Amino acid sequence: MPVSARVPKGHDDLSPDWRTFRGLVDAITTALATDAADLEIAALDGRPIGRVDLADARRKLAATSWVLTTRMPRNGGLGAMHSDYRSGWKPSAWRSATARFHVQGFREYAALGEPGLCYLVLHELAHVTRLGLLVQNACWRRHLRGGGAADGAAYAATPYYVYNEQVANEIVRVLAGWIGVDVLDNPTHGSPPTPLKLGINTA
């Protein structure tokens, strides 16, 4: 799916970095197209979290659109990935996604050079891998079952949100190492120190 050619009005200074971002999406897509493997994802204590299938990652990247926006996401971050499903929330029903970055958040990552931009691509991709979707959905359900409000701002203040971001960061680290690109060494929230017991089958 395409990287939008449009840069929001009044933010033309981002055009060169957005073109670089588009090139990195293309390069990562090409790198993934040559590989077929399952990558093991583990917490910092060495205990397994799950696996990422490169064929699944490749399909998800090809079905993702990328957009710059002036609207601030309500998830506590600087961007958001919105997935479209045939029905329900099961990973098998996932059809496509749109990644929307707030202009200021994109500017901050662009200032970190290609490692910052590669991190953005892989972090959003990580959230929609099968493992990423399983963890994300389980964390959201735990938040709701614990009496949490059904809105992004409330969820963003929970350890479940942090764990979801940490797992995505670890997927980024492993994917980046596999395809040979540099990403941030110290992303927000870091990597998961140990797996959370979420009651999901990540096999």
PDB file of C-alpha atoms in Angstrom:
ATOM      1  CA  MET A   1       0.000   0.000   0.000  1.00  0.00           C
ATOM      2  CA  PRO A   2       1.243   3.512  -0.700  1.00  0.00           C
ATOM      3  CA  VAL A   3       2.899   6.166   1.386  1.00  0.00           C
ATOM      4  CA  SER A   4       0.705   9.220   0.878  1.00  0.00           C
ATOM      5  CA  ALA A   5       2.323  11.894  -1.275  1.00  0.00           C
ATOM      6  CA  ARG A   6       0.511  14.584   0.682  1.00  0.00           C
ATOM      7  CA  VAL A   7       2.188  16.602   3.422  1.00  0.00           C
ATOM      8  CA  PRO A   8      -0.272  18.636   5.533  1.00  0.00           C
ATOM      9  CA  LYS A   9      -0.574  22.325   4.664  1.00  0.00           C
ATOM     10  CA  GLY A  10       1.947  24.467   6.517  1.00  0.00           C
ATOM     11  CA  HIS A  11       4.374  21.592   7.032  1.00  0.00           C
ATOM     12  CA  ASP A  12       6.231  21.600   3.719  1.00  0.00           C
ATOM     13  CA  ASP A  13       9.521  21.460   5.619  1.00  0.00           C
ATOM     14  CA  LEU A  14       8.750  17.767   6.249  1.00  0.00           C
ATOM     15  CA  SER A  15       8.637  16.912   2.530  1.00  0.00           C
ATOM     16  CA  PRO A  16      12.305  15.780   2.243  1.00  0.00           C
ATOM     17  CA  ASP A  17      12.038  13.567   5.339  1.00  0.00           C
ATOM     18  CA  TRP A  18       8.709  12.160   4.148  1.00  0.00           C
ATOM     19  CA  ARG A  19      10.317  11.231   0.820  1.00  0.00           C
ATOM     20  CA  THR A  20      13.124   9.525   2.750  1.00  0.00           C
ATOM     21  CA  PHE A  21      10.518   7.679   4.781  1.00  0.00           C
ATOM     22  CA  ARG A  22       8.821   6.505   1.590  1.00  0.00           C
ATOM     23  CA  GLY A  23      12.126   5.167   0.324  1.00  0.00           C
ATOM     24  CA  LEU A  24      12.714   3.284   3.577  1.00  0.00           C
ATOM     25  CA  VAL A  25       9.272   1.668   3.406  1.00  0.00           C
ATOM     26  CA  ASP A  26      10.153   0.482  -0.105  1.00  0.00           C
ATOM     27  CA  ALA A  27      13.575  -0.775   1.012  1.00  0.00           C
ATOM     28  CA  ILE A  28      12.166  -2.702   3.991  1.00  0.00           C
ATOM     29  CA  THR A  29       9.456  -4.172   1.770  1.00  0.00           C
ATOM     30  CA  THR A  30      12.132  -5.382  -0.635  1.00  0.00           C
ATOM     31  CA  ALA A  31      14.230  -6.835   2.191  1.00  0.00           C
ATOM     32  CA  LEU A  32      11.278  -8.750   3.616  1.00  0.00           C
ATOM     33  CA  ALA A  33      10.354 -10.085   0.185  1.00  0.00           C
ATOM     34  CA  THR A  34      13.545 -12.155   0.036  1.00  0.00           C
ATOM     35  CA  ASP A  35      13.156 -13.905   3.388  1.00  0.00           C
ATOM     36  CA  ALA A  36      11.025 -16.720   4.783  1.00  0.00           C
ATOM     37  CA  ALA A  37      11.519 -17.590   8.442  1.00  0.00           C
ATOM     38  CA  ASP A  38       9.991 -17.512  11.903  1.00  0.00           C
ATOM     39  CA  LEU A  39      11.778 -15.143  14.254  1.00  0.00           C
ATOM     40  CA  GLU A  40      11.710 -15.869  17.969  1.00  0.00           C
ATOM     41  CA  ILE A  41      10.715 -12.951  20.210  1.00  0.00           C
ATOM     42  CA  ALA A  42      11.753 -13.102  23.851  1.00  0.00           C
ATOM     43  CA  ALA A  43      11.723 -10.857  26.913  1.00  0.00           C
ATOM     44  CA  LEU A  44      14.926  -9.487  28.425  1.00  0.00           C
ATOM     45  CA  ASP A  45      14.986 -12.387  30.891  1.00  0.00           C
ATOM     46  CA  GLY A  46      15.181 -14.801  27.946  1.00  0.00           C
ATOM     47  CA  ARG A  47      11.691 -16.215  28.384  1.00  0.00           C
ATOM     48  CA  PRO A  48       9.789 -16.592  25.084  1.00  0.00           C
ATOM     49  CA  ILE A  49       6.927 -14.302  24.080  1.00  0.00           C
ATOM     50  CA  GLY A  50       6.137 -15.701  20.642  1.00  0.00           C
ATOM     51  CA  ARG A  51       7.216 -15.775  17.020  1.00  0.00           C
ATOM     52  CA  VAL A  52       7.002 -13.440  14.052  1.00  0.00           C
ATOM     53  CA  ASP A  53       6.470 -15.056  10.667  1.00  0.00           C
ATOM     54  CA  LEU A  54       8.272 -13.015   8.001  1.00  0.00           C
ATOM     55  CA  ALA A  55       5.690 -13.989   5.385  1.00  0.00           C
ATOM     56  CA  ASP A  56       2.990 -12.532   7.657  1.00  0.00           C
ATOM     57  CA  ALA A  57       5.054  -9.371   8.224  1.00  0.00           C
ATOM     58  CA  ARG A  58       5.569  -8.997   4.485  1.00  0.00           C
ATOM     59  CA  ARG A  59       1.833  -9.328   3.796  1.00  0.00           C
ATOM     60  CA  LYS A  60       0.964  -6.830   6.525  1.00  0.00           C
ATOM     61  CA  LEU A  61       3.474  -4.261   5.273  1.00  0.00           C
ATOM     62  CA  ALA A  62       2.100  -4.565   1.733  1.00  0.00           C
ATOM     63  CA  ALA A  63      -1.413  -3.895   3.058  1.00  0.00           C
ATOM     64  CA  THR A  64      -0.514  -0.813   5.142  1.00  0.00           C
ATOM     65  CA  SER A  65      -0.953   2.812   4.095  1.00  0.00           C
ATOM     66  CA  TRP A  66       1.080   5.650   5.625  1.00  0.00           C
ATOM     67  CA  VAL A  67      -0.198   9.166   6.291  1.00  0.00           C
ATOM     68  CA  LEU A  68       0.970  12.394   7.953  1.00  0.00           C
ATOM     69  CA  THR A  69      -1.684  14.243   9.931  1.00  0.00           C
ATOM     70  CA  THR A  70      -2.147  17.304  12.139  1.00  0.00           C
ATOM     71  CA  ARG A  71      -4.617  15.443  14.356  1.00  0.00           C
ATOM     72  CA  MET A  72      -3.140  14.216  17.627  1.00  0.00           C
ATOM     73  CA  PRO A  73      -3.847  10.521  18.334  1.00  0.00           C
ATOM     74  CA  ARG A  74      -5.711   9.616  21.509  1.00  0.00           C
ATOM     75  CA  ASN A  75      -3.475   6.712  22.472  1.00  0.00           C
ATOM     76  CA  GLY A  76      -0.790   8.605  24.361  1.00  0.00           C
ATOM     77  CA  GLY A  77       1.699   8.313  21.518  1.00  0.00           C
ATOM     78  CA  LEU A  78       2.750  10.335  18.504  1.00  0.00           C
ATOM     79  CA  GLY A  79       1.066   8.104  15.956  1.00  0.00           C
ATOM     80  CA  ALA A  80      -1.491   5.349  15.627  1.00  0.00           C
ATOM     81  CA  MET A  81      -2.124   2.257  13.538  1.00  0.00           C
ATOM     82  CA  HIS A  82      -5.765   1.709  12.592  1.00  0.00           C
ATOM     83  CA  SER A  83      -6.565  -1.824  11.415  1.00  0.00           C
ATOM     84  CA  ASP A  84      -9.477  -2.938   9.276  1.00  0.00           C
ATOM     85  CA  TYR A  85     -10.962  -6.396   9.903  1.00  0.00           C
ATOM     86  CA  ARG A  86     -13.418  -8.498   7.946  1.00  0.00           C
ATOM     87  CA  SER A  87     -15.226  -9.045  11.253  1.00  0.00           C
ATOM     88  CA  GLY A  88     -14.353  -8.979  14.930  1.00  0.00           C
ATOM     89  CA  TRP A  89     -10.774  -8.615  16.169  1.00  0.00           C
ATOM     90  CA  LYS A  90      -9.134 -11.964  15.411  1.00  0.00           C
ATOM     91  CA  PRO A  91      -5.747 -11.694  13.660  1.00  0.00           C
ATOM     92  CA  SER A  92      -7.003 -14.034  10.932  1.00  0.00           C
ATOM     93  CA  ALA A  93      -9.677 -11.445  10.038  1.00  0.00           C
ATOM     94  CA  TRP A  94      -7.155  -8.601   9.552  1.00  0.00           C
ATOM     95  CA  ARG A  95      -7.376  -7.029   6.097  1.00  0.00           C
ATOM     96  CA  SER A  96      -5.393  -3.781   6.039  1.00  0.00           C
ATOM     97  CA  ALA A  97      -4.180  -0.868   8.141  1.00  0.00           C
ATOM     98  CA  THR A  98      -3.444   2.838   8.008  1.00  0.00           C
ATOM     99  CA  ALA A  99      -0.554   4.273  10.020  1.00  0.00           C
ATOM    100  CA  ARG A 100      -1.075   7.947  10.854  1.00  0.00           C
ATOM    101  CA  PHE A 101       1.777  10.008  12.299  1.00  0.00           C
ATOM    102  CA  HIS A 102       1.268  13.400  13.894  1.00  0.00           C
ATOM    103  CA  VAL A 103       3.495  15.937  12.137  1.00  0.00           C
ATOM    104  CA  GLN A 104       5.361  16.863  15.318  1.00  0.00           C
ATOM    105  CA  GLY A 105       5.970  13.256  16.260  1.00  0.00           C
ATOM    106  CA  PHE A 106       7.231  12.490  12.768  1.00  0.00           C
ATOM    107  CA  ARG A 107       9.489  15.556  12.923  1.00  0.00           C
ATOM    108  CA  GLU A 108      11.037  14.316  16.179  1.00  0.00           C
ATOM    109  CA  TYR A 109      11.799  10.877  14.758  1.00  0.00           C
ATOM    110  CA  ALA A 110      13.051  12.323  11.463  1.00  0.00           C
ATOM    111  CA  ALA A 111      15.542  14.417  13.454  1.00  0.00           C
ATOM    112  CA  LEU A 112      17.105  11.116  14.563  1.00  0.00           C
ATOM    113  CA  GLY A 113      17.949  10.236  10.968  1.00  0.00           C
ATOM    114  CA  GLU A 114      17.291   6.956   9.198  1.00  0.00           C
ATOM    115  CA  PRO A 115      17.370   4.889  12.430  1.00  0.00           C
ATOM    116  CA  GLY A 116      14.444   6.975  13.705  1.00  0.00           C
ATOM    117  CA  LEU A 117      12.473   6.584  10.488  1.00  0.00           C
ATOM    118  CA  CYS A 118      13.233   2.857  10.174  1.00  0.00           C
ATOM    119  CA  TYR A 119      12.056   2.470  13.759  1.00  0.00           C
ATOM    120  CA  LEU A 120       8.730   4.121  12.857  1.00  0.00           C
ATOM    121  CA  VAL A 121       8.167   1.756   9.938  1.00  0.00           C
ATOM    122  CA  LEU A 122       9.027  -1.383  11.884  1.00  0.00           C
ATOM    123  CA  HIS A 123       7.261  -0.338  15.099  1.00  0.00           C
ATOM    124  CA  GLU A 124       3.925   0.180  13.360  1.00  0.00           C
ATOM    125  CA  LEU A 125       4.456  -3.023  11.378  1.00  0.00           C
ATOM    126  CA  ALA A 126       5.215  -4.866  14.634  1.00  0.00           C
ATOM    127  CA  HIS A 127       1.800  -3.957  16.019  1.00  0.00           C
ATOM    128  CA  VAL A 128       0.007  -5.683  13.138  1.00  0.00           C
ATOM    129  CA  THR A 129       2.074  -8.862  12.929  1.00  0.00           C
ATOM    130  CA  ARG A 130       0.110 -11.840  14.213  1.00  0.00           C
ATOM    131  CA  LEU A 131       2.044 -11.733  17.490  1.00  0.00           C
ATOM    132  CA  GLY A 132       1.566  -7.983  17.754  1.00  0.00           C
ATOM    133  CA  LEU A 133      -2.188  -8.274  17.239  1.00  0.00           C
ATOM    134  CA  LEU A 134      -2.510 -11.111  19.767  1.00  0.00           C
ATOM    135  CA  VAL A 135      -0.636  -9.159  22.435  1.00  0.00           C
ATOM    136  CA  GLN A 136      -2.438  -5.911  21.648  1.00  0.00           C
ATOM    137  CA  ASN A 137      -5.897  -7.476  21.829  1.00  0.00           C
ATOM    138  CA  ALA A 138      -5.103  -9.385  25.026  1.00  0.00           C
ATOM    139  CA  CYS A 139      -3.738  -6.272  26.736  1.00  0.00           C
ATOM    140  CA  TRP A 140      -6.816  -4.264  25.757  1.00  0.00           C
ATOM    141  CA  ARG A 141      -9.140  -6.976  27.087  1.00  0.00           C
ATOM    142  CA  ARG A 142      -7.239  -7.144  30.380  1.00  0.00           C
ATOM    143  CA  HIS A 143      -7.550  -3.364  30.681  1.00  0.00           C
ATOM    144  CA  LEU A 144     -11.320  -3.529  30.183  1.00  0.00           C
ATOM    145  CA  ARG A 145     -11.782  -6.519  32.486  1.00  0.00           C
ATOM    146  CA  GLY A 146      -9.941  -4.621  35.195  1.00  0.00           C
ATOM    147  CA  GLY A 147     -12.558  -1.865  35.026  1.00  0.00           C
ATOM    148  CA  GLY A 148     -10.636   0.439  32.715  1.00  0.00           C
ATOM    149  CA  ALA A 149     -12.461   2.951  30.560  1.00  0.00           C
ATOM    150  CA  ALA A 150     -12.854   2.081  26.889  1.00  0.00           C
ATOM    151  CA  ASP A 151     -10.787   4.953  25.572  1.00  0.00           C
ATOM    152  CA  GLY A 152      -7.225   5.334  24.403  1.00  0.00           C
ATOM    153  CA  ALA A 153      -6.200   7.930  26.982  1.00  0.00           C
ATOM    154  CA  ALA A 154      -7.155   5.722  29.937  1.00  0.00           C
ATOM    155  CA  TYR A 155      -5.503   2.683  28.384  1.00  0.00           C
ATOM    156  CA  ALA A 156      -2.275   4.596  27.714  1.00  0.00           C
ATOM    157  CA  ALA A 157      -1.796   5.060  31.461  1.00  0.00           C
ATOM    158  CA  THR A 158      -1.767   1.307  32.173  1.00  0.00           C
ATOM    159  CA  PRO A 159       0.994  -1.313  32.392  1.00  0.00           C
ATOM    160  CA  TYR A 160      -0.845  -3.244  29.666  1.00  0.00           C
ATOM    161  CA  TYR A 161      -0.281  -0.404  27.212  1.00  0.00           C
ATOM    162  CA  VAL A 162       3.386  -0.250  28.202  1.00  0.00           C
ATOM    163  CA  TYR A 163       3.806  -4.010  27.740  1.00  0.00           C
ATOM    164  CA  ASN A 164       2.168  -3.856  24.312  1.00  0.00           C
ATOM    165  CA  GLU A 165       4.632  -1.140  23.291  1.00  0.00           C
ATOM    166  CA  GLN A 166       7.551  -3.084  24.752  1.00  0.00           C
ATOM    167  CA  VAL A 167       6.676  -6.189  22.753  1.00  0.00           C
ATOM    168  CA  ALA A 168       6.436  -4.085  19.592  1.00  0.00           C
ATOM    169  CA  ASN A 169       9.868  -2.629  20.379  1.00  0.00           C
ATOM    170  CA  GLU A 170      11.360  -6.094  20.757  1.00  0.00           C
ATOM    171  CA  ILE A 171       9.810  -7.186  17.464  1.00  0.00           C
ATOM    172  CA  VAL A 172      11.416  -4.098  15.897  1.00  0.00           C
ATOM    173  CA  ARG A 173      14.818  -5.010  17.313  1.00  0.00           C
ATOM    174  CA  VAL A 174      14.654  -8.577  16.005  1.00  0.00           C
ATOM    175  CA  LEU A 175      13.250  -7.611  12.595  1.00  0.00           C
ATOM    176  CA  ALA A 176      15.841  -4.870  12.155  1.00  0.00           C
ATOM    177  CA  GLY A 177      18.644  -7.267  12.964  1.00  0.00           C
ATOM    178  CA  TRP A 178      17.318  -9.829  10.522  1.00  0.00           C
ATOM    179  CA  ILE A 179      16.981  -7.485   7.537  1.00  0.00           C
ATOM    180  CA  GLY A 180      20.047  -5.403   8.413  1.00  0.00           C
ATOM    181  CA  VAL A 181      18.780  -1.902   9.139  1.00  0.00           C
ATOM    182  CA  ASP A 182      19.673   0.424  12.002  1.00  0.00           C
ATOM    183  CA  VAL A 183      16.945   1.481  14.442  1.00  0.00           C
ATOM    184  CA  LEU A 184      16.844   3.354  17.743  1.00  0.00           C
ATOM    185  CA  ASP A 185      18.797   1.750  20.582  1.00  0.00           C
ATOM    186  CA  ASN A 186      16.635   3.255  23.323  1.00  0.00           C
ATOM    187  CA  PRO A 187      12.991   3.518  22.167  1.00  0.00           C
ATOM    188  CA  THR A 188      10.308   4.753  24.544  1.00  0.00           C
ATOM    189  CA  HIS A 189       9.330   2.013  27.065  1.00  0.00           C
ATOM    190  CA  GLY A 190      12.245  -0.213  26.007  1.00  0.00           C
ATOM    191  CA  SER A 191      11.772  -3.979  25.745  1.00  0.00           C
ATOM    192  CA  PRO A 192       9.697  -6.267  28.000  1.00  0.00           C
ATOM    193  CA  PRO A 193      11.658  -7.381  31.087  1.00  0.00           C
ATOM    194  CA  THR A 194       9.555 -10.555  31.374  1.00  0.00           C
ATOM    195  CA  PRO A 195       6.454 -11.907  29.596  1.00  0.00           C
ATOM    196  CA  LEU A 196       3.053 -10.955  30.997  1.00  0.00           C
ATOM    197  CA  LYS A 197       0.639 -13.831  31.592  1.00  0.00           C
ATOM    198  CA  LEU A 198      -2.077 -12.901  29.124  1.00  0.00           C
ATOM    199  CA  GLY A 199      -3.598 -16.318  28.453  1.00  0.00           C
ATOM    200  CA  ILE A 200      -2.974 -16.236  24.697  1.00  0.00           C
ATOM    201  CA  ASN A 201      -1.678 -18.870  22.315  1.00  0.00           C
ATOM    202  CA  THR A 202       1.153 -17.276  20.367  1.00  0.00           C
ATOM    203  CA  ALA A 203       2.241 -20.494  18.640  1.00  0.00           C
TER     204      ALA A 203
END
